[in-house]
XYZ file of C-alpha atoms in Angstrom:
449
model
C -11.374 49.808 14.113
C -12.544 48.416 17.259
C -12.763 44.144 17.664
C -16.195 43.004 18.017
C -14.843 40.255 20.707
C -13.575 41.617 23.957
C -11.377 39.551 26.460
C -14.098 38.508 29.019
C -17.028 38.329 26.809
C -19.461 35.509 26.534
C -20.627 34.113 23.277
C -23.930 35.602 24.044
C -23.128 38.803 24.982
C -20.966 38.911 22.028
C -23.401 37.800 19.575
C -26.406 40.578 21.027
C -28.750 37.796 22.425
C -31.826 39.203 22.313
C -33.888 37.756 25.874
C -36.193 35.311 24.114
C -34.101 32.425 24.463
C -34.921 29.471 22.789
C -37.099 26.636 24.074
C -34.594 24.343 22.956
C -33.338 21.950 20.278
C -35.191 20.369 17.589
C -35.354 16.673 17.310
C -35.879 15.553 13.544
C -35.935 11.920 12.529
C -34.766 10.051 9.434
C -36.319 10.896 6.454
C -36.482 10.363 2.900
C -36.382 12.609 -0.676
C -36.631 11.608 -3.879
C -36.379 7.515 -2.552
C -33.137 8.415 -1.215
C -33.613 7.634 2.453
C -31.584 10.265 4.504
C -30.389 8.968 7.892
C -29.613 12.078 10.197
C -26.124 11.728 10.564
C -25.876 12.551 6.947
C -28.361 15.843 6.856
C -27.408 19.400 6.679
C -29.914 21.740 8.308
C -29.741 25.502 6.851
C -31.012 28.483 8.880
C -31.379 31.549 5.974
C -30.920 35.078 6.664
C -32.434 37.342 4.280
C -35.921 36.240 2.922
C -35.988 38.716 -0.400
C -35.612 37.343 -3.866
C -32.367 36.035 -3.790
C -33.118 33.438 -0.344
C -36.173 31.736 -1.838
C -34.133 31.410 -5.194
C -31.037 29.942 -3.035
C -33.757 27.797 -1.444
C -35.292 26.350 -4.957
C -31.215 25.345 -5.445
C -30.373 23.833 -1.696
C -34.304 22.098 -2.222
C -32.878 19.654 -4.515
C -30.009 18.658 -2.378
C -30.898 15.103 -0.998
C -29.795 15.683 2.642
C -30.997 19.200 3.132
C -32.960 20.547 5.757
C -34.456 24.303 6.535
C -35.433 24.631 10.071
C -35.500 28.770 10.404
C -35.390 31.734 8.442
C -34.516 35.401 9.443
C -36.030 38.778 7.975
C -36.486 41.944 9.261
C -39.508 41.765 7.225
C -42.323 39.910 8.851
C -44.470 39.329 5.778
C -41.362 38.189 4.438
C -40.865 35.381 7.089
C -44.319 34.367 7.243
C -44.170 33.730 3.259
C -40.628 31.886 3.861
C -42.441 29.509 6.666
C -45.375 28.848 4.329
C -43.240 27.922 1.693
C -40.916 25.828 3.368
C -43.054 23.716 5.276
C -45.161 22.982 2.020
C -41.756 21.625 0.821
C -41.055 19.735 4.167
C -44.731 18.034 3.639
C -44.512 17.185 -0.084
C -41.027 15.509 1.150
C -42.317 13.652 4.013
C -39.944 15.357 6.215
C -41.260 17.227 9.878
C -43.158 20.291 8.981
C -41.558 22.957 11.257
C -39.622 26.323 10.226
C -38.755 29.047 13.205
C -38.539 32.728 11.844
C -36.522 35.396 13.763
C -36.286 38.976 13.278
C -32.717 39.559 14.672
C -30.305 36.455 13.241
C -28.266 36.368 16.733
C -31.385 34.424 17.209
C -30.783 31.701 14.598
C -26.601 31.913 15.644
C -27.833 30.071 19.308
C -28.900 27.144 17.562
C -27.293 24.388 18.277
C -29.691 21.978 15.797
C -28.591 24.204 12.551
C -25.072 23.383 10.690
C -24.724 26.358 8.255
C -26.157 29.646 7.447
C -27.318 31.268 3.711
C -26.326 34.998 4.090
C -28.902 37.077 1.577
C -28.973 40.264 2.808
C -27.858 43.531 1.234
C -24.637 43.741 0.581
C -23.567 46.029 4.213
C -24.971 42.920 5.888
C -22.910 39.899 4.654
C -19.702 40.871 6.955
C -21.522 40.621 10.403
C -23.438 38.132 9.172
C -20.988 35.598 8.259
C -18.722 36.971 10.595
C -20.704 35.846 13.827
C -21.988 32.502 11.966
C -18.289 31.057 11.634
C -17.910 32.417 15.352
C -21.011 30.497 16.818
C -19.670 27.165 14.809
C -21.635 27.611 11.499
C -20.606 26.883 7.926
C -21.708 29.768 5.339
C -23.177 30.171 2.353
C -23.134 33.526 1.314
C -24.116 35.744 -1.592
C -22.123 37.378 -3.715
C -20.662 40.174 -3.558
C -18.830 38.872 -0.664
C -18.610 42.296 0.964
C -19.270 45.928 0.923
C -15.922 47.242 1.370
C -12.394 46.014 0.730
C -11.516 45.107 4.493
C -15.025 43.967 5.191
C -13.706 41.094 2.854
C -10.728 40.374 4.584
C -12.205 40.658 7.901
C -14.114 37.520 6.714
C -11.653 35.558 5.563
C -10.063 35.599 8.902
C -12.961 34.440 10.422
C -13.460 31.880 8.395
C -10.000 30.438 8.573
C -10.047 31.310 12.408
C -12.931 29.262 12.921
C -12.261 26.580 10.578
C -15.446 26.835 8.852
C -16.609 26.448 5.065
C -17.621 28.967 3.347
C -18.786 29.136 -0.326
C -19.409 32.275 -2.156
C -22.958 32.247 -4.293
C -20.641 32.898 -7.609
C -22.924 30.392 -9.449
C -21.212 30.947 -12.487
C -18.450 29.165 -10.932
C -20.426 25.246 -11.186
C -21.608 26.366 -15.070
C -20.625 24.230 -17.247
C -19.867 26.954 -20.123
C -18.168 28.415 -17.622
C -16.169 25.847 -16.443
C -15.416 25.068 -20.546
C -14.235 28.084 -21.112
C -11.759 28.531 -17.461
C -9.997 25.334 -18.953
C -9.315 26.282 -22.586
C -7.862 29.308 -21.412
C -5.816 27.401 -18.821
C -4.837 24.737 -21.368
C -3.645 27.839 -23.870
C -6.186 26.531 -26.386
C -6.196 30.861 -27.657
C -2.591 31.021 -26.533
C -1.266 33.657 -24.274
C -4.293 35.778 -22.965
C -3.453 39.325 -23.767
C -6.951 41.086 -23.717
C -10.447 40.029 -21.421
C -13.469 42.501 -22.129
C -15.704 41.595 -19.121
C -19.219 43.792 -19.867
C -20.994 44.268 -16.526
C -23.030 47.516 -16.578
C -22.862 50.821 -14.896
C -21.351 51.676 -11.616
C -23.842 53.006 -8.574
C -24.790 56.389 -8.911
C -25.727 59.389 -5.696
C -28.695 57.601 -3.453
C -31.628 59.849 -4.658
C -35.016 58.404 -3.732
C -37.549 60.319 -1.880
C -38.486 59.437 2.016
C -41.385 57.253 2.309
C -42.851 56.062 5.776
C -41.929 52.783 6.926
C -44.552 50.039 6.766
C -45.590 48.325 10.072
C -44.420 44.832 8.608
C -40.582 46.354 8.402
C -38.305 47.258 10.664
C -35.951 49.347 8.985
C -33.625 50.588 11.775
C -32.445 46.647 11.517
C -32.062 47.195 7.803
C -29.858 49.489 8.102
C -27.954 48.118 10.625
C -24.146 49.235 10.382
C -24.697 51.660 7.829
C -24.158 55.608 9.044
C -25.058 57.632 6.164
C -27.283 60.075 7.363
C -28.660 60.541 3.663
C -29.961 57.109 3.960
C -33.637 56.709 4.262
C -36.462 54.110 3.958
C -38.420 53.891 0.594
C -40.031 51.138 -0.439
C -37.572 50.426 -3.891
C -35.112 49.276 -0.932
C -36.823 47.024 0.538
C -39.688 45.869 -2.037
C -42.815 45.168 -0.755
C -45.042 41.843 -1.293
C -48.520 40.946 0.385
C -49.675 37.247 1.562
C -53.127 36.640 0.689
C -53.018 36.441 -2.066
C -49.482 36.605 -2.663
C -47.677 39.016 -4.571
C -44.347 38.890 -4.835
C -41.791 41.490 -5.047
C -42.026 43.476 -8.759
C -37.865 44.575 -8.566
C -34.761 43.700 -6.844
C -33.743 45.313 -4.218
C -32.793 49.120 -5.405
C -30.069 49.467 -2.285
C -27.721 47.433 -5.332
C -27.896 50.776 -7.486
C -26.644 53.265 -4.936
C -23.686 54.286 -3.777
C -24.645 54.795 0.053
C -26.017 51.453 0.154
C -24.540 48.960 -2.968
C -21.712 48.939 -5.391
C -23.356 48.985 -8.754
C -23.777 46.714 -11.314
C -19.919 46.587 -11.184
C -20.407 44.660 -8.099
C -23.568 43.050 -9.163
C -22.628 41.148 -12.646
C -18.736 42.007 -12.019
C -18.891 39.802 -8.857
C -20.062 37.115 -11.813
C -18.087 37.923 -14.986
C -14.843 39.994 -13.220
C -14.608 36.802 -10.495
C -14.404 34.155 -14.173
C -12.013 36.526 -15.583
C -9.826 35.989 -12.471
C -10.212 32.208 -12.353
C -9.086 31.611 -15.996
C -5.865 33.530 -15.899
C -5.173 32.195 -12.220
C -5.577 35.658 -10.384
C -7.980 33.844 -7.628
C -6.880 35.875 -4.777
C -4.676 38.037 -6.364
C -6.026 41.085 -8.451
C -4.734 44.102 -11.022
C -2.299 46.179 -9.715
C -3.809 49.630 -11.452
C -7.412 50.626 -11.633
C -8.022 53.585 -14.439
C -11.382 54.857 -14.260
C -13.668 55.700 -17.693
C -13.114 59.088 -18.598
C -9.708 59.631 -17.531
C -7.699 60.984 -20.123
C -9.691 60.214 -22.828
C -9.907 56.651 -21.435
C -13.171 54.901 -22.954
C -13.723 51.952 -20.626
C -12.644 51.465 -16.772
C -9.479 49.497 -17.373
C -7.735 47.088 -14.673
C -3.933 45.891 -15.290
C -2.547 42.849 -14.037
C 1.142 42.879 -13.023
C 1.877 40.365 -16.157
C 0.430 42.410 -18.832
C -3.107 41.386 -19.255
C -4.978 43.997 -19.581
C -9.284 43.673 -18.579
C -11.581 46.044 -19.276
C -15.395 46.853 -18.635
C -16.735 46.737 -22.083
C -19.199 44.588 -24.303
C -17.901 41.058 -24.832
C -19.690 40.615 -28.145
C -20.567 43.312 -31.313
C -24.388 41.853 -32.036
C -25.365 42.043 -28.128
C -23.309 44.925 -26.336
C -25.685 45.672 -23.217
C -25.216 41.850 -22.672
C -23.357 40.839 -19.818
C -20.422 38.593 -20.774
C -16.699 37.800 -21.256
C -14.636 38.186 -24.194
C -10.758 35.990 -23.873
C -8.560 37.409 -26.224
C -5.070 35.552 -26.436
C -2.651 35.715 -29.501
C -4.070 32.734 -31.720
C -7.670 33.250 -30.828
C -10.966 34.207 -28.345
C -13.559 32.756 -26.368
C -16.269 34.123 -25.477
C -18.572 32.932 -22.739
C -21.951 34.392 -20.831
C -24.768 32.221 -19.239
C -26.055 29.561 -21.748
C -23.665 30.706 -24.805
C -20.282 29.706 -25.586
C -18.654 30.583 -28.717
C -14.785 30.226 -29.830
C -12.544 31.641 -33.124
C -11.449 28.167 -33.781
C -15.042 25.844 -34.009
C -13.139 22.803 -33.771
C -12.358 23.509 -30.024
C -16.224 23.727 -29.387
C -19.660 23.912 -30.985
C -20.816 27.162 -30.480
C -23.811 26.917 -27.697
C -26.798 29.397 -27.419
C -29.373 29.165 -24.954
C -31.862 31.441 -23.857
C -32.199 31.112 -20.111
C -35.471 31.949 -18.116
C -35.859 34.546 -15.399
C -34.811 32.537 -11.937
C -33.812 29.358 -13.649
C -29.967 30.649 -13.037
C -30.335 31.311 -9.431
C -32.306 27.676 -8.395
C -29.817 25.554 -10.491
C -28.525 23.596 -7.756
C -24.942 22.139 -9.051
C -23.317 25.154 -6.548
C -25.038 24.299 -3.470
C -24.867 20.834 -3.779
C -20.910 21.754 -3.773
C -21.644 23.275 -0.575
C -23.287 20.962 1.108
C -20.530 18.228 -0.313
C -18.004 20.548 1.566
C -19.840 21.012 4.715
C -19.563 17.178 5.081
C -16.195 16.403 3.636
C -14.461 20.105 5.420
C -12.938 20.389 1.907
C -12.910 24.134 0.305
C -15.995 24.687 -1.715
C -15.149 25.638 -5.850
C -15.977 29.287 -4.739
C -14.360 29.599 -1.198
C -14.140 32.912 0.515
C -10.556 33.952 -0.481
C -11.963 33.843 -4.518
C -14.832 36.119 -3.009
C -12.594 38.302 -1.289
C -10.366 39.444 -4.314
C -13.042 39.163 -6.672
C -14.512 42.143 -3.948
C -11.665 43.951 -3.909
C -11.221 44.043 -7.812
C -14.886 45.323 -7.652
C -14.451 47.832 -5.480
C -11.346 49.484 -6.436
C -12.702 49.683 -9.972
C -15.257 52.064 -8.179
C -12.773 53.740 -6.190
C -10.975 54.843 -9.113
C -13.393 56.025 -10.847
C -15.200 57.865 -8.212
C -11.894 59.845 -7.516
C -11.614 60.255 -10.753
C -8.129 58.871 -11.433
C -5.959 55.687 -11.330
C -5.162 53.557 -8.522
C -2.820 51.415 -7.876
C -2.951 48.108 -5.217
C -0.706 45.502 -4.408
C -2.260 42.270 -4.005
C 0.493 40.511 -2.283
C 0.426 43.102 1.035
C -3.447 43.827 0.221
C -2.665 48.443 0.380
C -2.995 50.869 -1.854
C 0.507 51.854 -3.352
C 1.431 55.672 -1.906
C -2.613 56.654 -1.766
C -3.460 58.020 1.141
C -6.833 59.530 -0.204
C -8.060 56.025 -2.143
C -7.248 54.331 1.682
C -9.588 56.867 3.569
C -12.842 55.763 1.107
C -15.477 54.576 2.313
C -15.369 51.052 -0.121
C -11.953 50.563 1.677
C -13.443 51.084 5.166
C -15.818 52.905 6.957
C -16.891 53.642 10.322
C -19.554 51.344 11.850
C -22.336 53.143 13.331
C -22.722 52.402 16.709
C -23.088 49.700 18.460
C -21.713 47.885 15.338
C -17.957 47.063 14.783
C -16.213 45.517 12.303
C -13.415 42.898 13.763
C -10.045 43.243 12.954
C -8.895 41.324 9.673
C -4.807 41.360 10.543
């Protein structure tokens, strides 16, 4: 692995500076939202990366944050950053704040602005190393989506930056600021079950062989961008990748982006929901950035769900949380004197006199705009205190994800050891290409030891 930063370099060569410059900085005044009167010592100005789905949802969250302010966004997408500009400066005018929003097709762009404190990383998945990488480099705080990472040392290379550069960074593990969530993390903690002996953590499938046929790339799209470090030569555009949405009148995108279901380009819905439901599993029983030390895939030996093993003798594994719903995603606790079980707007426990059992049905979106976790963000940007999801949490809760893939894509167990972060006597599971893989060119990965 080569470093990205070479003795001599300049922050701009380093970061790619494309030869557009910038005109300069942008001078915002006081403003107010909500009657709160914001002076500008106290604001937080976000530049996004990633316009899809998942940055305007991020954006309905970090909208409600009295101190907030968007002044660019970043797509390789052009429709996709003209609807981000038309959407936030509507917001900037029903606020009384300056209407003005930059867009950028390459984010080095965005990194060379001095006027923006942190960065929301929502790109695929193969993006969020660079990304956040080259953010805490140029000086910027990071919010970034989960999964953390691609790969296992993608992860780690992260964390160094982050810790390098003394910068915040808070992984979008919403779950994290739910209060169910948060309910059920402390009875388990307190021993309200007793000792935890069992968590069934239902996710959904893992990715499966990148099948779609080639389709020609739209004018509006630059997809060599898209693609950026990735080097599989089976890779190519279609438009389930990278879904498609028109202006006037505007039609949004009908699917999330299908690069999540593939192995060439996403992890799965192990990844997906076990970046969610495998990263509250690890918080209750105190595994934050630690992990299982054996990975047994589904189907080996007879085994009937992928099965992780933690070094004191809790056992998780990837199956429904709950008999009357078992395509649900969710988490089952199972200690000796009880279980909890806990998913987004239900809580339910053995013992009712812990806690009412709680069942609400949540609509499509309202999860992703609830605003409790970026508002911990943007406390943390101003305090420099960690976040409640900070980017060790993401790391491991990566790594668990990806081994459970490794594993079951060699088709037997592995084993890891959290504390020196290797496989145990495995050459084969450290050659795979979730562990690391080799950047195509002119992309590099930086170092993470």
């Amino acid at each position: 692995m080569e470093n990205g930063k070479k003795k001599g370099m300049t922050r701009r060569e380093f970061l790619g500076f494309s030869a557009l410059g910038l005109a300069g900085l942008t001078i915002l005044p006081s403003w107010s939202m909500n009657g709160i009167r914001i002076a500008p010592s106290d604001r937080v100005v976000l530049g996004f990366i990633g316009l899809g789905q998942q940055g305007l949802s991020d954006f309905g969250g970090f909208a409600q944050c009295p101190g907030v302010q968007v002044a660019a966004g970043c797509d390789v997408d052009s429709m996709k950053r003209e609807r981000f500009v038309r959407r936030i400066t509507k917001w900037q005018a029903e606020n009384g704040m300056p209407q003005r929003c930059d867009q950028y097709e390459f984010y080095e762009e965005i990194l060379e602005r001095k006027d923006i404190d942190a960065i929301e990383v929502a790109t695929p998945d193969h993006w969020h190393a660079l990304c956040t990488i080259h953010s805490c480099q140029s000086g910027k705080d990071v919010y970034c989506q989960k999964p953390l990472a691609y790969t296992i040392t993608e992860g780690l290379a992260m964390v160094k930056a982050v810790r390098e550069n003394k910068r915040v960074l808070q992984v979008g593990s919403q779950q994290r600021s739910d209060k169910e969530f948060q309910q059920a993390i402390a009875l388990v903690q307190q021993g309200a079950i007793g000792h935890i002996e069992k968590i069934y953590a239902r996710v959904g499938e893992p990715p499966k062989p990148f099948d779609l046929p080639e389709q020609p790339v739209p004018n509006n799209l630059n997809f060599n961008q898209w693609m950026g470090p990735l080097n599989d030569p089976k890779i190519h555009y279609h438009p389930d990748l990278c879904p498609p949405i028109s202006l006037d009148p505007e039609k949004n995108e009908q699917l999330w982006g299908a690069w999540r279901w593939y192995r060439e380009t996403g992890n799965g819905y192990t990844s997906d929901w076990g970046a969610h439901m495998f990263d509250i599993a690890q918080a209750a029983i105190g595994m934050d950035g630690s992990g299982p030390v054996e990975y047994i895939p589904k189907g080996y030996n007879g085994t009937k769900y992928a099965t992780m093993k933690y070094a004191n003798g809790i056992v998780m594994t990837e199956q429904p949380y709950r008999e009357d719903n078992p395509n649900a995603q969710g988490i089952q606790f199972i200690g000796d004197k009880g279980w909890i079980k806990v998913a987004r707007g239900y809580i339910e426990c053995s013992d009712p006199s812990l806690l009412e059992k709680k069942e609400t049905k949540i609509a499509k979106g309202q999860y992703e705009t609830s605003a409790p976790h970026m508002q911990n963000f943007i406390d943390c940007v101003r305090s420099r205190e960690n976040p409640i999801a900070p980017v060790e949490v993401g790391c491991s809760t990566n790594t668990l994800c990806c081994l459970t893939n490794i594993a079951l894509e060699l088709g037997r167990p592995v084993k890891w050891n959290p504390a020196t972060l290797s496989f145990v006597n495995d050459k084969e599971a450290a050659a795979h290409r979730l562990y690391w893989y080799q950047y195509r060119n002119p992309y590099s990965l930086p170092d993470w030891y």
